[in-house]
Each structure stands twice: as structure tokens, then as C-alpha cells.
Amino acid sequence: FADVVHSTGEKDYARCRLALEALETKWHDRYKPFAFIDRQLPYYYQTADLVISRAGVTTIAEGALFAKPMLLIPLPSSAGNHQALNAEYLEKANAVARLDQEGLTPAKFAKRVIGLLQDKQSLERMGQSLAKYFNEDEAVEKVVNIITQHG
């Protein structure tokens, strides 16, 4: 069984709290919805076996900081389709796993998550690849140069 820490956002928090209350009491400690996660965020990243997220660069960078394997589900309506591009690029580098929202069912989602969690070696490699990708030599300088040359 897995513990799920869910950063819902303010908009979906009430709905997720209702879902928690609808669960059998024995499962209440396993699902933890939060509108936002503030001070506990580093703790949850450190203890996570798998981070499941949209594919925004901030969250990806947080996963990289903690060398965590990530399953990314890009937001289809992201500006310029940037989340799909982020996920595609990192998936090709074997730094993340990816699922597309279109056609995604609870069964497909569960199968992918369970499959990932059962392969500890692949999770470890994925997390290390993501960390290495973001922490290569002169990474900050390269990003600054790209921004200043194309801005």
C-alpha cells in the first residue's frame, strides 16, 4: 500500500477532503490532501518513492534537487504545450516516466504507478538521471546564457 500526499491547490481542496471523508476510516492515514504544502515540502520529497506531478519546470526542478523519480502527466492546456515538451524531453533522457492525460483511466494510471513502484532499480536510476541532468557542470551558467541570448 502507498501513502498519498496530494497537493490539490485551493480550487480542488474541498472536493479532495470530501473524497478523504468518503474513504473507510482505516484508509484515512494513507491519503493526505493539502491545498498547498509549505514547510513540509522538503520532508515529503525526501520520503517519496515516486513523485507524480504535472510537468511544470518548478516541480521538475524540485524532484531533481531531491533525486526523486517522477511520473509526469503534462497539463494538456499548458501555454505553448510546454509541459508536454518538458516531459517528452526528459523522458527521452530516461530522467522521468510520462503518461498523457488524454485517454487516461484510473486503471491505466494504477497499472503504471504500481509497475513503477515495483521496479526499485529503475526508480533509483530515474531519480539519479534527473538529478544529474539538472546538476551538470555549469548548468546555471548555461541556463542564464540561453535566457539572455534568446530573451
Short mmCIF file of N, CA and C in Angstrom, two decimals:
data_model
loop_
_atom_site.label_atom_id
_atom_site.label_comp_id
_atom_site.label_asym_id
_atom_site.label_seq_id
_atom_site.Cartn_x
_atom_site.Cartn_y
_atom_site.Cartn_z
N PHE A 1 0.83 -1.19 0.00
CA PHE A 1 0.00 0.00 0.00
C PHE A 1 0.87 1.24 0.00
N ALA A 2 0.34 2.29 -0.55
CA ALA A 2 1.08 3.54 -0.65
C ALA A 2 0.40 4.62 0.20
N ASP A 3 1.21 5.53 0.67
CA ASP A 3 0.69 6.76 1.26
C ASP A 3 0.67 7.79 0.15
N VAL A 4 -0.38 8.56 0.07
CA VAL A 4 -0.52 9.56 -0.97
C VAL A 4 -0.59 10.94 -0.32
N VAL A 5 0.36 11.78 -0.67
CA VAL A 5 0.36 13.18 -0.25
C VAL A 5 -0.05 13.97 -1.49
N HIS A 6 -1.15 14.66 -1.40
CA HIS A 6 -1.76 15.29 -2.57
C HIS A 6 -1.83 16.80 -2.39
N SER A 7 -1.05 17.51 -3.18
CA SER A 7 -1.13 18.97 -3.20
C SER A 7 -2.20 19.33 -4.22
N THR A 8 -3.37 19.69 -3.72
CA THR A 8 -4.56 19.82 -4.56
C THR A 8 -4.73 21.18 -5.20
N GLY A 9 -4.14 22.20 -4.59
CA GLY A 9 -4.47 23.57 -4.97
C GLY A 9 -5.74 23.98 -4.23
N GLU A 10 -5.93 25.25 -4.08
CA GLU A 10 -7.08 25.77 -3.33
C GLU A 10 -8.40 25.35 -3.96
N LYS A 11 -8.46 25.38 -5.27
CA LYS A 11 -9.70 25.11 -6.01
C LYS A 11 -10.25 23.70 -5.76
N ASP A 12 -9.38 22.71 -5.68
CA ASP A 12 -9.83 21.31 -5.56
C ASP A 12 -9.76 20.75 -4.14
N TYR A 13 -9.31 21.56 -3.20
CA TYR A 13 -9.11 21.05 -1.85
C TYR A 13 -10.40 20.52 -1.22
N ALA A 14 -11.48 21.25 -1.30
CA ALA A 14 -12.74 20.82 -0.66
C ALA A 14 -13.21 19.49 -1.26
N ARG A 15 -13.11 19.34 -2.57
CA ARG A 15 -13.52 18.09 -3.22
C ARG A 15 -12.66 16.92 -2.74
N CYS A 16 -11.37 17.15 -2.58
CA CYS A 16 -10.47 16.09 -2.13
C CYS A 16 -10.69 15.75 -0.66
N ARG A 17 -11.02 16.74 0.15
CA ARG A 17 -11.36 16.45 1.56
C ARG A 17 -12.62 15.59 1.63
N LEU A 18 -13.59 15.85 0.78
CA LEU A 18 -14.80 15.02 0.74
C LEU A 18 -14.45 13.59 0.33
N ALA A 19 -13.54 13.46 -0.62
CA ALA A 19 -13.10 12.12 -1.04
C ALA A 19 -12.44 11.39 0.12
N LEU A 20 -11.62 12.11 0.90
CA LEU A 20 -10.99 11.52 2.08
C LEU A 20 -12.04 11.04 3.07
N GLU A 21 -13.02 11.88 3.34
CA GLU A 21 -14.06 11.53 4.31
C GLU A 21 -14.90 10.35 3.84
N ALA A 22 -14.98 10.15 2.52
CA ALA A 22 -15.76 9.03 1.98
C ALA A 22 -15.02 7.70 2.08
N LEU A 23 -13.71 7.75 2.32
CA LEU A 23 -12.93 6.52 2.46
C LEU A 23 -13.25 5.85 3.79
N GLU A 24 -13.06 4.54 3.81
CA GLU A 24 -13.16 3.83 5.09
C GLU A 24 -12.13 4.42 6.04
N THR A 25 -12.46 4.49 7.30
CA THR A 25 -11.60 5.09 8.31
C THR A 25 -10.19 4.51 8.30
N LYS A 26 -10.05 3.23 8.04
CA LYS A 26 -8.72 2.59 8.05
C LYS A 26 -7.79 3.17 6.99
N TRP A 27 -8.34 3.87 5.98
CA TRP A 27 -7.51 4.45 4.92
C TRP A 27 -7.21 5.93 5.13
N HIS A 28 -7.79 6.54 6.14
CA HIS A 28 -7.63 7.98 6.34
C HIS A 28 -6.18 8.41 6.52
N ASP A 29 -5.35 7.60 7.14
CA ASP A 29 -3.95 7.96 7.33
C ASP A 29 -3.12 7.80 6.05
N ARG A 30 -3.70 7.16 5.05
CA ARG A 30 -2.96 6.89 3.81
C ARG A 30 -3.10 8.00 2.77
N TYR A 31 -4.15 8.81 2.86
CA TYR A 31 -4.38 9.88 1.90
C TYR A 31 -4.37 11.21 2.63
N LYS A 32 -3.46 12.08 2.21
CA LYS A 32 -3.28 13.37 2.88
C LYS A 32 -3.40 14.50 1.86
N PRO A 33 -4.61 15.05 1.69
CA PRO A 33 -4.75 16.19 0.78
C PRO A 33 -4.38 17.50 1.48
N PHE A 34 -3.70 18.37 0.76
CA PHE A 34 -3.34 19.70 1.24
C PHE A 34 -3.66 20.70 0.14
N ALA A 35 -4.22 21.85 0.50
CA ALA A 35 -4.42 22.89 -0.51
C ALA A 35 -3.06 23.31 -1.06
N PHE A 36 -2.11 23.51 -0.17
CA PHE A 36 -0.73 23.82 -0.53
C PHE A 36 0.18 23.18 0.50
N ILE A 37 1.38 22.82 0.08
CA ILE A 37 2.35 22.26 1.01
C ILE A 37 3.48 23.27 1.13
N ASP A 38 3.74 23.70 2.33
CA ASP A 38 4.73 24.75 2.54
C ASP A 38 5.98 24.17 3.20
N ARG A 39 6.08 24.27 4.49
CA ARG A 39 7.28 23.85 5.22
C ARG A 39 7.54 22.35 5.15
N GLN A 40 6.51 21.56 4.96
CA GLN A 40 6.69 20.11 4.93
C GLN A 40 7.17 19.60 3.56
N LEU A 41 7.20 20.47 2.55
CA LEU A 41 7.53 20.02 1.20
C LEU A 41 8.86 19.26 1.13
N PRO A 42 9.95 19.78 1.71
CA PRO A 42 11.20 19.01 1.65
C PRO A 42 11.07 17.63 2.30
N TYR A 43 10.35 17.53 3.39
CA TYR A 43 10.15 16.24 4.05
C TYR A 43 9.43 15.27 3.11
N TYR A 44 8.36 15.73 2.49
CA TYR A 44 7.60 14.83 1.61
C TYR A 44 8.42 14.42 0.39
N TYR A 45 9.22 15.33 -0.15
CA TYR A 45 10.10 14.94 -1.25
C TYR A 45 11.13 13.90 -0.79
N GLN A 46 11.74 14.13 0.36
CA GLN A 46 12.77 13.20 0.85
C GLN A 46 12.22 11.81 1.09
N THR A 47 10.98 11.71 1.53
CA THR A 47 10.43 10.39 1.88
C THR A 47 9.68 9.73 0.73
N ALA A 48 9.50 10.43 -0.38
CA ALA A 48 8.73 9.88 -1.50
C ALA A 48 9.51 8.80 -2.24
N ASP A 49 8.80 7.75 -2.61
CA ASP A 49 9.36 6.74 -3.51
C ASP A 49 9.15 7.15 -4.96
N LEU A 50 8.07 7.89 -5.21
CA LEU A 50 7.72 8.33 -6.55
C LEU A 50 6.95 9.64 -6.43
N VAL A 51 7.31 10.61 -7.25
CA VAL A 51 6.58 11.88 -7.31
C VAL A 51 5.75 11.87 -8.58
N ILE A 52 4.46 12.07 -8.42
CA ILE A 52 3.55 12.13 -9.56
C ILE A 52 3.09 13.57 -9.67
N SER A 53 3.27 14.15 -10.85
CA SER A 53 3.04 15.58 -10.97
C SER A 53 2.71 15.96 -12.40
N ARG A 54 2.23 17.19 -12.54
CA ARG A 54 2.19 17.83 -13.84
C ARG A 54 3.65 18.04 -14.23
N ALA A 55 3.88 18.64 -15.38
CA ALA A 55 5.25 18.73 -15.89
C ALA A 55 5.77 20.16 -15.95
N GLY A 56 5.42 20.96 -14.94
CA GLY A 56 5.96 22.31 -14.85
C GLY A 56 7.41 22.26 -14.40
N VAL A 57 8.18 23.20 -14.86
CA VAL A 57 9.61 23.16 -14.60
C VAL A 57 9.95 23.31 -13.12
N THR A 58 9.18 24.05 -12.36
CA THR A 58 9.49 24.22 -10.93
C THR A 58 9.39 22.89 -10.20
N THR A 59 8.33 22.16 -10.43
CA THR A 59 8.16 20.86 -9.77
C THR A 59 9.22 19.87 -10.24
N ILE A 60 9.54 19.90 -11.52
CA ILE A 60 10.59 19.02 -12.04
C ILE A 60 11.93 19.35 -11.37
N ALA A 61 12.23 20.63 -11.22
CA ALA A 61 13.48 21.03 -10.57
C ALA A 61 13.50 20.58 -9.11
N GLU A 62 12.35 20.65 -8.43
CA GLU A 62 12.28 20.16 -7.05
C GLU A 62 12.56 18.66 -7.00
N GLY A 63 11.98 17.92 -7.91
CA GLY A 63 12.26 16.48 -7.97
C GLY A 63 13.73 16.21 -8.22
N ALA A 64 14.33 17.00 -9.10
CA ALA A 64 15.76 16.83 -9.39
C ALA A 64 16.61 17.14 -8.18
N LEU A 65 16.25 18.18 -7.43
CA LEU A 65 17.00 18.55 -6.24
C LEU A 65 17.08 17.38 -5.26
N PHE A 66 16.00 16.63 -5.14
CA PHE A 66 15.95 15.50 -4.20
C PHE A 66 16.24 14.16 -4.89
N ALA A 67 16.60 14.19 -6.17
CA ALA A 67 16.91 12.98 -6.96
C ALA A 67 15.76 11.97 -6.90
N LYS A 68 14.55 12.45 -7.09
CA LYS A 68 13.36 11.60 -6.99
C LYS A 68 12.86 11.19 -8.36
N PRO A 69 12.49 9.94 -8.50
CA PRO A 69 11.85 9.52 -9.75
C PRO A 69 10.49 10.20 -9.87
N MET A 70 10.16 10.56 -11.10
CA MET A 70 8.91 11.29 -11.32
C MET A 70 8.10 10.66 -12.44
N LEU A 71 6.81 10.60 -12.21
CA LEU A 71 5.85 10.25 -13.25
C LEU A 71 5.14 11.55 -13.59
N LEU A 72 5.37 12.04 -14.80
CA LEU A 72 4.80 13.32 -15.21
C LEU A 72 3.56 13.12 -16.08
N ILE A 73 2.54 13.90 -15.78
CA ILE A 73 1.31 13.91 -16.56
C ILE A 73 1.12 15.36 -17.01
N PRO A 74 1.61 15.69 -18.20
CA PRO A 74 1.57 17.08 -18.65
C PRO A 74 0.14 17.62 -18.73
N LEU A 75 -0.02 18.87 -18.34
CA LEU A 75 -1.30 19.55 -18.45
C LEU A 75 -1.52 19.86 -19.94
N PRO A 76 -2.56 19.30 -20.55
CA PRO A 76 -2.75 19.49 -22.00
C PRO A 76 -2.95 20.95 -22.41
N SER A 77 -3.47 21.77 -21.51
CA SER A 77 -3.75 23.16 -21.85
C SER A 77 -2.62 24.11 -21.47
N SER A 78 -1.43 23.58 -21.18
CA SER A 78 -0.32 24.47 -20.79
C SER A 78 0.08 25.36 -21.96
N ALA A 79 0.48 26.56 -21.65
CA ALA A 79 0.85 27.54 -22.68
C ALA A 79 1.95 26.98 -23.59
N GLY A 80 1.70 27.04 -24.88
CA GLY A 80 2.70 26.57 -25.84
C GLY A 80 2.99 25.09 -25.72
N ASN A 81 2.13 24.36 -25.03
CA ASN A 81 2.31 22.93 -24.81
C ASN A 81 3.65 22.64 -24.10
N HIS A 82 4.11 23.59 -23.28
CA HIS A 82 5.43 23.46 -22.67
C HIS A 82 5.55 22.27 -21.73
N GLN A 83 4.45 21.89 -21.06
CA GLN A 83 4.57 20.75 -20.14
C GLN A 83 4.79 19.44 -20.91
N ALA A 84 4.11 19.28 -22.02
CA ALA A 84 4.33 18.07 -22.84
C ALA A 84 5.76 18.05 -23.37
N LEU A 85 6.26 19.21 -23.76
CA LEU A 85 7.64 19.28 -24.25
C LEU A 85 8.64 18.96 -23.14
N ASN A 86 8.40 19.50 -21.94
CA ASN A 86 9.27 19.18 -20.79
C ASN A 86 9.31 17.68 -20.56
N ALA A 87 8.13 17.07 -20.48
CA ALA A 87 8.03 15.64 -20.18
C ALA A 87 8.67 14.80 -21.29
N GLU A 88 8.41 15.17 -22.53
CA GLU A 88 8.96 14.41 -23.66
C GLU A 88 10.49 14.46 -23.66
N TYR A 89 11.02 15.63 -23.45
CA TYR A 89 12.47 15.81 -23.45
C TYR A 89 13.13 14.98 -22.34
N LEU A 90 12.58 15.06 -21.14
CA LEU A 90 13.17 14.34 -20.01
C LEU A 90 12.93 12.84 -20.11
N GLU A 91 11.81 12.44 -20.69
CA GLU A 91 11.56 11.01 -20.89
C GLU A 91 12.59 10.42 -21.85
N LYS A 92 12.90 11.15 -22.92
CA LYS A 92 13.92 10.67 -23.87
C LYS A 92 15.29 10.54 -23.21
N ALA A 93 15.53 11.34 -22.19
CA ALA A 93 16.80 11.28 -21.45
C ALA A 93 16.74 10.24 -20.32
N ASN A 94 15.65 9.46 -20.26
CA ASN A 94 15.44 8.46 -19.21
C ASN A 94 15.49 9.05 -17.81
N ALA A 95 15.04 10.31 -17.70
CA ALA A 95 15.07 11.01 -16.41
C ALA A 95 13.70 11.04 -15.74
N VAL A 96 12.63 10.74 -16.47
CA VAL A 96 11.27 10.70 -15.92
C VAL A 96 10.47 9.64 -16.67
N ALA A 97 9.34 9.28 -16.10
CA ALA A 97 8.34 8.49 -16.81
C ALA A 97 7.20 9.46 -17.15
N ARG A 98 6.42 9.12 -18.15
CA ARG A 98 5.38 10.04 -18.62
C ARG A 98 4.10 9.28 -18.91
N LEU A 99 2.99 9.94 -18.61
CA LEU A 99 1.66 9.48 -19.00
C LEU A 99 0.93 10.68 -19.58
N ASP A 100 0.21 10.48 -20.65
CA ASP A 100 -0.60 11.57 -21.21
C ASP A 100 -2.00 11.51 -20.62
N GLN A 101 -2.55 12.66 -20.35
CA GLN A 101 -3.88 12.75 -19.74
C GLN A 101 -4.97 12.22 -20.68
N GLU A 102 -4.81 12.47 -21.96
CA GLU A 102 -5.81 12.03 -22.93
C GLU A 102 -5.92 10.50 -22.91
N GLY A 103 -7.11 10.02 -22.69
CA GLY A 103 -7.35 8.58 -22.65
C GLY A 103 -6.92 7.90 -21.37
N LEU A 104 -6.46 8.66 -20.40
CA LEU A 104 -6.00 8.08 -19.14
C LEU A 104 -7.21 7.68 -18.29
N THR A 105 -7.19 6.45 -17.82
CA THR A 105 -8.24 5.94 -16.95
C THR A 105 -7.64 5.62 -15.59
N PRO A 106 -8.47 5.49 -14.56
CA PRO A 106 -7.93 5.08 -13.26
C PRO A 106 -7.16 3.76 -13.34
N ALA A 107 -7.64 2.82 -14.14
CA ALA A 107 -6.97 1.52 -14.26
C ALA A 107 -5.59 1.67 -14.91
N LYS A 108 -5.50 2.46 -15.97
CA LYS A 108 -4.20 2.68 -16.63
C LYS A 108 -3.23 3.40 -15.69
N PHE A 109 -3.76 4.38 -14.97
CA PHE A 109 -2.94 5.13 -14.02
C PHE A 109 -2.40 4.20 -12.94
N ALA A 110 -3.28 3.41 -12.34
CA ALA A 110 -2.87 2.49 -11.26
C ALA A 110 -1.85 1.48 -11.77
N LYS A 111 -2.08 0.94 -12.95
CA LYS A 111 -1.15 -0.05 -13.51
C LYS A 111 0.25 0.56 -13.69
N ARG A 112 0.31 1.79 -14.18
CA ARG A 112 1.61 2.43 -14.40
C ARG A 112 2.30 2.73 -13.08
N VAL A 113 1.56 3.25 -12.12
CA VAL A 113 2.15 3.58 -10.81
C VAL A 113 2.65 2.32 -10.12
N ILE A 114 1.83 1.29 -10.10
CA ILE A 114 2.24 0.03 -9.46
C ILE A 114 3.46 -0.56 -10.15
N GLY A 115 3.47 -0.53 -11.48
CA GLY A 115 4.62 -1.03 -12.22
C GLY A 115 5.90 -0.28 -11.88
N LEU A 116 5.80 1.03 -11.78
CA LEU A 116 6.97 1.82 -11.42
C LEU A 116 7.43 1.52 -10.00
N LEU A 117 6.50 1.46 -9.07
CA LEU A 117 6.87 1.22 -7.67
C LEU A 117 7.47 -0.16 -7.44
N GLN A 118 7.13 -1.12 -8.30
CA GLN A 118 7.67 -2.47 -8.15
C GLN A 118 9.09 -2.61 -8.69
N ASP A 119 9.56 -1.64 -9.44
CA ASP A 119 10.89 -1.70 -10.03
C ASP A 119 11.81 -0.68 -9.36
N LYS A 120 12.27 -1.02 -8.17
CA LYS A 120 13.08 -0.10 -7.36
C LYS A 120 14.36 0.34 -8.07
N GLN A 121 14.99 -0.56 -8.82
CA GLN A 121 16.23 -0.20 -9.51
C GLN A 121 15.98 0.85 -10.58
N SER A 122 14.89 0.70 -11.33
CA SER A 122 14.57 1.71 -12.35
C SER A 122 14.23 3.04 -11.71
N LEU A 123 13.52 3.01 -10.58
CA LEU A 123 13.21 4.25 -9.88
C LEU A 123 14.49 4.96 -9.45
N GLU A 124 15.42 4.21 -8.91
CA GLU A 124 16.69 4.78 -8.46
C GLU A 124 17.44 5.40 -9.64
N ARG A 125 17.51 4.67 -10.75
CA ARG A 125 18.20 5.19 -11.93
C ARG A 125 17.53 6.45 -12.47
N MET A 126 16.20 6.44 -12.49
CA MET A 126 15.47 7.59 -12.99
C MET A 126 15.74 8.82 -12.13
N GLY A 127 15.66 8.66 -10.82
CA GLY A 127 15.93 9.79 -9.92
C GLY A 127 17.34 10.32 -10.07
N GLN A 128 18.31 9.43 -10.19
CA GLN A 128 19.70 9.85 -10.36
C GLN A 128 19.90 10.54 -11.70
N SER A 129 19.23 10.05 -12.74
CA SER A 129 19.34 10.68 -14.06
C SER A 129 18.76 12.08 -14.04
N LEU A 130 17.63 12.25 -13.36
CA LEU A 130 17.02 13.57 -13.28
C LEU A 130 17.93 14.53 -12.51
N ALA A 131 18.47 14.07 -11.40
CA ALA A 131 19.36 14.91 -10.60
C ALA A 131 20.61 15.29 -11.40
N LYS A 132 21.17 14.31 -12.08
CA LYS A 132 22.37 14.54 -12.87
C LYS A 132 22.09 15.50 -14.02
N TYR A 133 20.94 15.34 -14.63
CA TYR A 133 20.56 16.20 -15.74
C TYR A 133 20.50 17.66 -15.31
N PHE A 134 19.96 17.91 -14.14
CA PHE A 134 19.82 19.28 -13.65
C PHE A 134 21.06 19.81 -12.96
N ASN A 135 22.00 18.93 -12.62
CA ASN A 135 23.16 19.36 -11.87
C ASN A 135 24.47 19.18 -12.63
N GLU A 136 24.36 19.16 -13.94
CA GLU A 136 25.60 19.01 -14.69
C GLU A 136 26.45 20.27 -14.52
N ASP A 137 27.72 20.14 -14.82
CA ASP A 137 28.64 21.27 -14.66
C ASP A 137 28.14 22.49 -15.40
N GLU A 138 28.21 23.62 -14.74
CA GLU A 138 27.87 24.91 -15.30
C GLU A 138 26.41 25.01 -15.77
N ALA A 139 25.50 24.22 -15.16
CA ALA A 139 24.10 24.23 -15.57
C ALA A 139 23.48 25.61 -15.41
N VAL A 140 23.73 26.26 -14.30
CA VAL A 140 23.16 27.59 -14.07
C VAL A 140 23.67 28.56 -15.13
N GLU A 141 24.96 28.53 -15.39
CA GLU A 141 25.53 29.43 -16.39
C GLU A 141 24.93 29.17 -17.76
N LYS A 142 24.70 27.91 -18.10
CA LYS A 142 24.10 27.57 -19.40
C LYS A 142 22.68 28.12 -19.50
N VAL A 143 21.91 27.98 -18.44
CA VAL A 143 20.53 28.48 -18.46
C VAL A 143 20.53 30.00 -18.60
N VAL A 144 21.38 30.68 -17.84
CA VAL A 144 21.46 32.14 -17.93
C VAL A 144 21.83 32.56 -19.35
N ASN A 145 22.78 31.89 -19.94
CA ASN A 145 23.19 32.22 -21.32
C ASN A 145 22.04 32.01 -22.31
N ILE A 146 21.32 30.93 -22.18
CA ILE A 146 20.19 30.67 -23.07
C ILE A 146 19.14 31.77 -22.93
N ILE A 147 18.82 32.13 -21.70
CA ILE A 147 17.80 33.16 -21.46
C ILE A 147 18.26 34.50 -22.01
N THR A 148 19.49 34.88 -21.74
CA THR A 148 19.95 36.21 -22.17
C THR A 148 20.16 36.28 -23.69
N GLN A 149 20.48 35.19 -24.31
CA GLN A 149 20.69 35.20 -25.77
C GLN A 149 19.39 35.14 -26.56
N HIS A 150 18.34 34.58 -25.93
CA HIS A 150 17.08 34.41 -26.65
C HIS A 150 15.96 35.28 -26.08
N GLY A 151 16.28 36.11 -25.12
CA GLY A 151 15.25 36.93 -24.47
C GLY A 151 15.00 38.16 -25.23
#
